[in-house]
CSV table of C-alpha atoms in Angstrom, one decimal:
chain,number,residue,atom,x,y,z
B,408,MET,CA,62.2,110.7,130.4
B,409,ILE,CA,63.6,114.1,128.8
B,410,ALA,CA,66.3,114.2,131.4
B,411,LEU,CA,67.7,111.1,130.4
B,412,VAL,CA,68.3,112.3,126.7
B,413,PRO,CA,71.8,114.0,127.2
B,414,ALA,CA,73.0,110.9,129.4
B,415,LEU,CA,72.0,108.5,126.7
B,416,LEU,CA,73.8,110.8,124.0
B,417,TRP,CA,76.9,110.6,126.2
B,418,LEU,CA,76.8,106.8,126.7
B,419,VAL,CA,76.3,106.3,122.9
B,420,ALA,CA,79.4,108.7,122.2
B,421,ILE,CA,81.5,106.8,124.7
B,422,PHE,CA,80.6,103.6,123.2
B,423,TRP,CA,81.4,104.9,119.7
B,424,ALA,CA,84.8,106.2,120.8
B,425,VAL,CA,85.8,103.0,122.7
B,426,LEU,CA,84.8,101.3,119.7
B,427,ILE,CA,87.0,103.0,117.1
B,428,ILE,CA,90.0,102.8,119.7
B,429,GLY,CA,89.3,98.9,119.9
B,430,ILE,CA,89.3,98.7,115.9
B,431,THR,CA,92.1,100.8,115.3
B,432,ILE,CA,94.3,98.8,117.8
B,433,GLN,CA,93.1,95.6,116.2
B,434,THR,CA,93.6,96.4,112.4
B,435,GLY,CA,97.1,98.6,113.4
B,436,HIS,CA,98.6,96.0,115.4
B,437,VAL,CA,99.3,98.8,117.9
B,438,PHE,CA,100.8,96.7,120.5
B,439,THR,CA,102.4,94.0,118.3
B,440,ARG,CA,106.2,94.1,118.1
B,441,ARG,CA,107.7,95.3,115.0
B,442,SER,CA,109.3,92.0,114.3
B,443,LYS,CA,106.1,90.2,114.7
B,444,ARG,CA,103.8,92.2,113.4
B,445,PRO,CA,102.0,91.6,110.2
B,446,PRO,CA,101.6,94.2,107.3
B,447,VAL,CA,99.6,97.0,108.5
B,448,LYS,CA,97.4,99.1,106.0
B,449,PRO,CA,97.3,102.8,106.4
B,450,VAL,CA,94.2,104.2,108.7
B,451,ALA,CA,91.0,104.0,106.1
B,452,TRP,CA,89.0,107.0,105.5
B,453,THR,CA,85.9,105.1,107.1
B,454,MET,CA,87.8,105.3,110.2
B,455,VAL,CA,88.8,109.0,109.9
B,456,PHE,CA,85.2,109.9,109.0
B,457,MET,CA,84.1,107.7,112.1
B,458,HIS,CA,86.4,109.6,114.4
B,459,VAL,CA,85.0,113.1,113.1
B,460,ALA,CA,81.6,111.5,113.9
B,461,SER,CA,82.6,110.5,117.2
B,462,PHE,CA,83.8,114.2,117.8
B,463,VAL,CA,80.5,115.4,116.9
B,464,MET,CA,78.8,112.9,119.2
B,465,ALA,CA,81.1,113.8,122.1
B,466,ILE,CA,79.9,117.7,121.8
B,467,LEU,CA,76.3,116.6,121.2
B,468,PRO,CA,75.0,115.9,124.9
B,469,PHE,CA,76.2,119.4,126.2
B,470,PRO,CA,74.3,121.4,123.9
B,471,VAL,CA,71.2,119.2,124.4
B,472,TYR,CA,71.4,119.4,128.1
B,473,ALA,CA,71.5,123.4,127.6
B,474,LEU,CA,68.4,122.8,125.5
B,475,VAL,CA,66.4,120.5,127.8
B,476,ALA,CA,67.7,121.8,131.1
B,477,ASP,CA,64.5,124.0,131.9
B,478,LEU,CA,62.1,120.8,131.1
B,479,MET,CA,64.1,118.7,134.0
B,480,ASP,CA,63.5,118.7,137.9
B,481,ALA,CA,66.0,120.5,139.9
B,482,ARG,CA,67.8,117.0,141.1
B,483,ALA,CA,68.3,116.0,137.6
B,484,ARG,CA,69.9,119.4,136.6
B,485,ARG,CA,72.0,119.5,139.8
B,486,PHE,CA,73.1,115.8,139.0
B,487,TYR,CA,74.2,116.7,135.2
B,488,GLU,CA,75.6,120.2,136.2
B,489,ALA,CA,77.8,118.2,138.8
B,490,GLN,CA,79.0,115.4,136.2
B,491,ALA,CA,79.6,117.8,133.4
B,492,LEU,CA,83.4,118.5,133.9
B,493,PRO,CA,84.3,114.6,134.5
B,494,ALA,CA,81.9,113.6,131.7
B,495,ALA,CA,83.8,116.4,129.3
B,496,ILE,CA,87.0,115.1,130.6
B,497,LEU,CA,86.4,111.5,129.9
B,498,VAL,CA,85.0,112.3,126.3
B,499,ILE,CA,88.1,114.4,125.5
B,500,VAL,CA,90.7,111.9,126.6
B,501,LEU,CA,88.7,109.2,124.5
B,502,VAL,CA,88.9,111.6,121.5
B,503,LEU,CA,92.2,112.5,121.9
B,504,GLY,CA,92.9,108.3,122.4
B,505,GLU,CA,91.5,107.8,119.2
B,506,VAL,CA,94.1,110.3,117.4
B,507,ALA,CA,96.7,108.6,119.1
B,508,VAL,CA,96.1,104.9,118.1
B,509,MET,CA,95.0,106.3,114.5
B,510,TYR,CA,98.7,107.9,114.6
B,511,MET,CA,100.3,104.7,115.8
B,512,GLN,CA,98.5,102.7,113.1
B,513,ALA,CA,99.6,105.4,110.2
B,514,ARG,CA,103.4,104.8,111.9
B,515,ASN,CA,103.0,101.1,111.7
B,516,ALA,CA,101.5,101.0,108.1
B,517,MET,CA,104.4,103.5,107.0
B,518,GLU,CA,107.0,101.0,108.5
B,519,SER,CA,105.2,97.9,106.8
B,520,GLN,CA,105.6,100.0,103.7
B,521,MET,CA,109.1,100.8,104.2
B,522,ASP,CA,109.8,97.1,105.1
B,523,GLU,CA,108.3,96.0,101.9
B,524,LYS,CA,110.1,98.6,99.6
B,525,LEU,CA,113.3,97.4,101.6
B,526,ASN,CA,112.7,93.5,101.2
B,527,ASN,CA,111.8,94.1,97.3
B,528,ALA,CA,115.0,96.3,96.4
B,529,LYS,CA,117.6,94.4,94.6
B,530,PRO,CA,121.1,94.6,95.8
């Protein structure tokens, strides 16, 4: 049963990262054209803290594996060692994806603020 802990932690980290990306895409109207986009708010601090938590959760399975590897049988260790690089690459891509969509939401929020200021400006 201890052999499943790193994999379960990794799955939680993947789910968390995908959730953050999805929420940010939705709230930031990332794929909506500027002409049809409703006003966008800046990235909430809650999302920034969730991103930091996601980063920690993405790293966590690897040291946990190092701690419990001696308790696993040889087959489980071979599996984890074979899958470590692809797992790390996927986690890194997702964490960088979080940063990218948060940047896009921030850019959309800036454009919304500029549009609001320009529309309220008196000629």
